Amino acid sequence: MKGQVFAITLVVISGVATFIMFISTVDSLSLTRDTFYREYRFADVFINLKRAPESLKDKLKDVPGVNQIETRVSAYVKLAISGFPEPVNAAIISIPDDGKPLLNRLYIRKGRLADPTKDNEVVINENFAQAHGFNPGDRFAVIINGKWKTLTITGIALSPEFVLLMKPEAMSPDFKRYGVLWMSRKALSKAYDMDGAFNNVVLTLYPDAKLSDVLAQLDTIVEQYGGFGAYARKDQISHRLLSGEFQQLQRSSEIFPTIFIFVAAFLLNVVMSRTINTQREQIAALKAFGYNNIDIGFHYAKLVVLIISAGLVGGIAAGIWFGKMLGGIYMEVYRFPFLIYTLHPKVIIAAVLISIASALVGTFHSLWRAAKQPPAEAMRPEPPAQYRVTLIEKTGIGRWLTQPSRIIARNIERKPIRTFLSIIGIAVACATMISSGFFKDSIAFMVNVQFVLSQKEDMTVAFAESTSRRAIYELKELPGVHHAETFRTVPAKLKFGHRSYKTRINGIEPDSRLHLLLDTNLQAISLPPSGIVLTDHLGKILGVKAGDMLTVEVLEGSKPIRQVPVVALVTLYLGVMGYMDLTALNRLMREGDAISGAYLVTDPMYSEKLYQSFIKMPRVSGTVLRRNEVRNFHDVQAKGMLFFTFIATLMACSIAFGVVYNSARIALSERSRELSSLRVLGYTRGEISYILLGELGLITLIAIPLGFFIGYWLCAYIAQALASDLFRVPLVIETKTYSLAAAVVLASALASGLIVRHKLDHLDLVEVLKTRE
Amino acid sequence: MIAKEGQANDSVEVVFQVRDLTKIYEMGEVEVHALRGANLELYSGELVVLLGPSGSGKSTLLNILGGLDTATSGYVSYRGKNLTKANEQELTEYRRFHVGFVFQFYNLIPSLTARENVAVVTEIASNPMVPEDALALVGLTDRLDHFPAQLSGGEQQRVAIARAISKNPEVLLCDEPTGALDSKTGIVVLEALERINRELGTATAIITHNADIAGMADRVVHLSNGRITEVKVNTVKKSPCELQW
């Protein structure tokens, strides 16, 4: 039983390890996040406005429910970093002159805070520092309010506000091209003429505060100061992205361990029922000596627990190891000052109880049979197995079968449930493998749709403020610009019934060549002259379909509130947005020909020159390069995915090996007599291997297409479960992924087949003839 | 006329020749001498009973003759071919084409019917009978499509005999063929063996610890403690139906 126990142990280890890995990672990241938020006082509510006098702060503080409040000055700046020609942007945020911020405190990793008496010192965020290799003392240039200024880095910090840092309009994090700078309030106010004023507020609430009421009251107060709408933590970009990712992790922690526990229970069932069958006589003898059913049942339960224990110990150890590894991978993207790795005892207890319970349930039937047998009956050998002519033979194919093939067919049909479960087990291994490849396929597909089919521009240039359409001519005249199209972006709250979502509406040119909207069949659709087009995910969030009337509350300018019909839902895998015809959007805004930026097709030869021009153009606040977006998306996903693929492959192999090996061993122990008899009759080793391994081969071959099918549905479930605001996973599985899954399963089956074949070669022909069946 | 041991006879061929055969099993630290220098010839067409108590070495001898086991020392030849030097592949081939086996516990394939159990052998043999004919020889024409579980012990053993002779083997080796059967059924099985030997002329060796069976043999070889102690020629062969135990 050594080999079989090993195979079961492998499966239990995989199951327990994934369970522990996922749950402990979710728990650790949640605990880390909560601790960081609490200790570094992450705000509950955020407000951006144009400019308000500091005296407004008291008024805001008087709003019932508001606990602590802090006003800040913030801006969006362009940077020039020597040796890095591409445009770099940063958010610059004030810190109080008397030292530590009250809210959204900084964790200083290196160096110190900026000196409030100096106007050229900044603290920068860690991702950004690492991306450029910055250390305290290093300098870079920045355009602050139209003026070049050289800043010295005094410290490298982390903030609960930017755990997952992403440029507001970007699709994925880009630590090289977007950073956060913290500067003393005095220096920053001076630079932006904000003395005695602020344009950003963060505040915390009392636990009993009613969020919606507070937000409404705050909005009313800041309205006349150009408020862009107060928003809660759940809409804060870093927090929102983080929550989405945590949710994905949580879902994964439900899917995969379940698969394993099922497989482990099944394997134990098969092994235990076989063990008990071979030990009928011992059981009978024990009962004859006066042991009762409970004693016997308990004896085998102990055996099951013993087998499981090894897997549990290994699984818990591996789970902690994998959990720390996965936590480490997440920490490269999520910036927490520390990772508090935590494994609640209750998680271990759950793993132990679930494993043992499922194993006992799996073996219960066999245990029950062992316990209930009257001793006299148990001491007799089992009656000869009953066989029938199989259905497949009755179809007429039977005539063409050789006797060995007939033996295979009849053995498979005689134990339909076991055969079925073996097939399911192998199919699940195949499906697990497909689910890991699926991530790669779907991301490749997603990137292709987003960055090849839908967004064809080389660069996106954003203006600091909405500008007259004429600004486009300035861009078109630049050397290397082949084509330019304008766009207008407006922050807005979209409401339908009781549901609402804060996002941006993108107004694009109706006959755009660069920004195409795709329907569910990936065909470009023309933008209707009026009405709004939503990404399908946003449609789902809001519960709207084409034809519904949406309430659009614009969050800038004159803040109009309008009813706009939804004209279509489009397929976009990244982001959650609304699209309108540029003219229609401007009409809605009651603004003239305003634009927020332009999409450009450029000559790569002129890239560096263009970057220099954009840095110098005061109106241009930022530039996004499409190829960077593609690369970043891959970079961020790649590591996590590689790890996941590794785990999934490990799991798939262990399941496939565990199931096939156990089936093979049990078949061998059940058939060794028959196979030895055939050897005596003159069958060669190869010929008897065919009978045993042919059966397994057949089961594997049936299991693989079934595995494809289950894999497809598993992926469909994962895709649906993992959909977040950041991205949706399209259900795309390449042929390559299916082939690889089949190959891994076949290889595992072959490996276990070879081990069993080795045993077949050493059958004791003489021994088997002396014993009765 | 059957030749006596050690006597050359032109009219019959030597099928097996056994010289100074020993077999030592190592059971942990204990050595078990199963054969201690046995010498024997078996001739074509004869029916030999190897008689001895359990542990006398008779099964070991039969297993070595059948190519299922190898000797520790000594010499065994089958029709002049040295079996002691044969490799695994040659032994398999030898069993496949030349030897028929009948075992105490039948060793039928439970998933195959009587007919198919015979076909298992006829499919791989070079000069086989039709399975139905083999089963007819043992009187099982009406049980062709029954599975082992549907047959009585005697019927199962007759299927095993049919299977053993269906390849038209030159020798038939039977290890306690009636050991698991009552005497009445056992006699039916022995009748089948006697008929095969008589009609097909297949050299047949039957191992038994039952001295009553010795009456149907041409020669009776007594084994004791790993040695052949006596070879007796039956001047009058009994028919199996005359036997009783």
PDB file of N, CA and C in Angstrom, chain A residues 36-37 40-43 104-107 158-163 236 238-239 335:
ATOM      1  N   PHE A  36      -2.524  48.382   8.371  1.00  0.00           N
ATOM      2  CA  PHE A  36      -1.914  49.568   7.755  1.00  0.00           C
ATOM      3  C   PHE A  36      -2.910  50.728   7.739  1.00  0.00           C
ATOM      4  N   TYR A  37      -4.126  50.424   7.337  1.00  0.00           N
ATOM      5  CA  TYR A  37      -5.168  51.460   7.274  1.00  0.00           C
ATOM      6  C   TYR A  37      -5.371  52.074   8.657  1.00  0.00           C
ATOM      7  N   TYR A  40      -2.068  53.827  10.080  1.00  0.00           N
ATOM      8  CA  TYR A  40      -1.678  55.003   9.298  1.00  0.00           C
ATOM      9  C   TYR A  40      -2.885  55.829   8.906  1.00  0.00           C
ATOM     10  N   ARG A  41      -3.986  55.591   9.642  1.00  0.00           N
ATOM     11  CA  ARG A  41      -5.179  56.434   9.585  1.00  0.00           C
ATOM     12  C   ARG A  41      -5.657  56.750   8.170  1.00  0.00           C
ATOM     13  N   PHE A  42      -6.053  55.707   7.496  1.00  0.00           N
ATOM     14  CA  PHE A  42      -6.574  55.885   6.144  1.00  0.00           C
ATOM     15  C   PHE A  42      -7.945  56.555   6.232  1.00  0.00           C
ATOM     16  N   ALA A  43      -8.140  57.566   5.411  1.00  0.00           N
ATOM     17  CA  ALA A  43      -9.376  58.355   5.483  1.00  0.00           C
ATOM     18  C   ALA A  43     -10.589  57.562   5.011  1.00  0.00           C
ATOM     19  N   ASN A 104      -4.024  59.555   6.427  1.00  0.00           N
ATOM     20  CA  ASN A 104      -3.191  59.024   5.342  1.00  0.00           C
ATOM     21  C   ASN A 104      -1.716  59.257   5.645  1.00  0.00           C
ATOM     22  N   ARG A 105      -1.332  58.814   6.831  1.00  0.00           N
ATOM     23  CA  ARG A 105       0.041  59.042   7.276  1.00  0.00           C
ATOM     24  C   ARG A 105       1.041  58.279   6.428  1.00  0.00           C
ATOM     25  N   LEU A 106       2.245  58.772   6.447  1.00  0.00           N
ATOM     26  CA  LEU A 106       3.282  58.132   5.639  1.00  0.00           C
ATOM     27  C   LEU A 106       4.112  57.178   6.493  1.00  0.00           C
ATOM     28  N   TYR A 107       4.411  56.037   5.863  1.00  0.00           N
ATOM     29  CA  TYR A 107       5.382  55.134   6.477  1.00  0.00           C
ATOM     30  C   TYR A 107       6.688  55.423   5.766  1.00  0.00           C
ATOM     31  N   LEU A 158       5.557  55.034   2.044  1.00  0.00           N
ATOM     32  CA  LEU A 158       4.359  54.307   1.621  1.00  0.00           C
ATOM     33  C   LEU A 158       3.169  54.961   2.299  1.00  0.00           C
ATOM     34  N   SER A 159       2.035  54.907   1.591  1.00  0.00           N
ATOM     35  CA  SER A 159       0.850  55.530   2.157  1.00  0.00           C
ATOM     36  C   SER A 159      -0.340  54.612   1.949  1.00  0.00           C
ATOM     37  N   PRO A 160      -1.251  54.554   2.920  1.00  0.00           N
ATOM     38  CA  PRO A 160      -2.441  53.727   2.747  1.00  0.00           C
ATOM     39  C   PRO A 160      -3.296  54.194   1.560  1.00  0.00           C
ATOM     40  N   GLU A 161      -3.068  55.402   1.133  1.00  0.00           N
ATOM     41  CA  GLU A 161      -3.829  55.970   0.031  1.00  0.00           C
ATOM     42  C   GLU A 161      -3.376  55.395  -1.319  1.00  0.00           C
ATOM     43  N   PHE A 162      -2.149  54.905  -1.361  1.00  0.00           N
ATOM     44  CA  PHE A 162      -1.588  54.449  -2.643  1.00  0.00           C
ATOM     45  C   PHE A 162      -1.001  53.050  -2.530  1.00  0.00           C
ATOM     46  N   VAL A 163      -1.719  52.167  -1.899  1.00  0.00           N
ATOM     47  CA  VAL A 163      -1.248  50.786  -1.777  1.00  0.00           C
ATOM     48  C   VAL A 163      -1.115  50.190  -3.172  1.00  0.00           C
ATOM     49  N   GLN A 236     -12.430  54.972  -3.628  1.00  0.00           N
ATOM     50  CA  GLN A 236     -11.052  55.438  -3.744  1.00  0.00           C
ATOM     51  C   GLN A 236     -10.294  54.415  -4.586  1.00  0.00           C
ATOM     52  N   SER A 238      -7.214  53.179  -5.162  1.00  0.00           N
ATOM     53  CA  SER A 238      -6.342  52.132  -4.622  1.00  0.00           C
ATOM     54  C   SER A 238      -7.160  51.112  -3.834  1.00  0.00           C
ATOM     55  N   HIS A 239      -8.038  51.596  -3.005  1.00  0.00           N
ATOM     56  CA  HIS A 239      -8.841  50.702  -2.186  1.00  0.00           C
ATOM     57  C   HIS A 239      -9.766  49.843  -3.045  1.00  0.00           C
ATOM     58  N   ARG A 335       1.707  47.994  -2.181  1.00  0.00           N
ATOM     59  CA  ARG A 335       2.731  48.511  -1.300  1.00  0.00           C
ATOM     60  C   ARG A 335       2.225  48.644   0.125  1.00  0.00           C
TER      61      ARG A 335
END
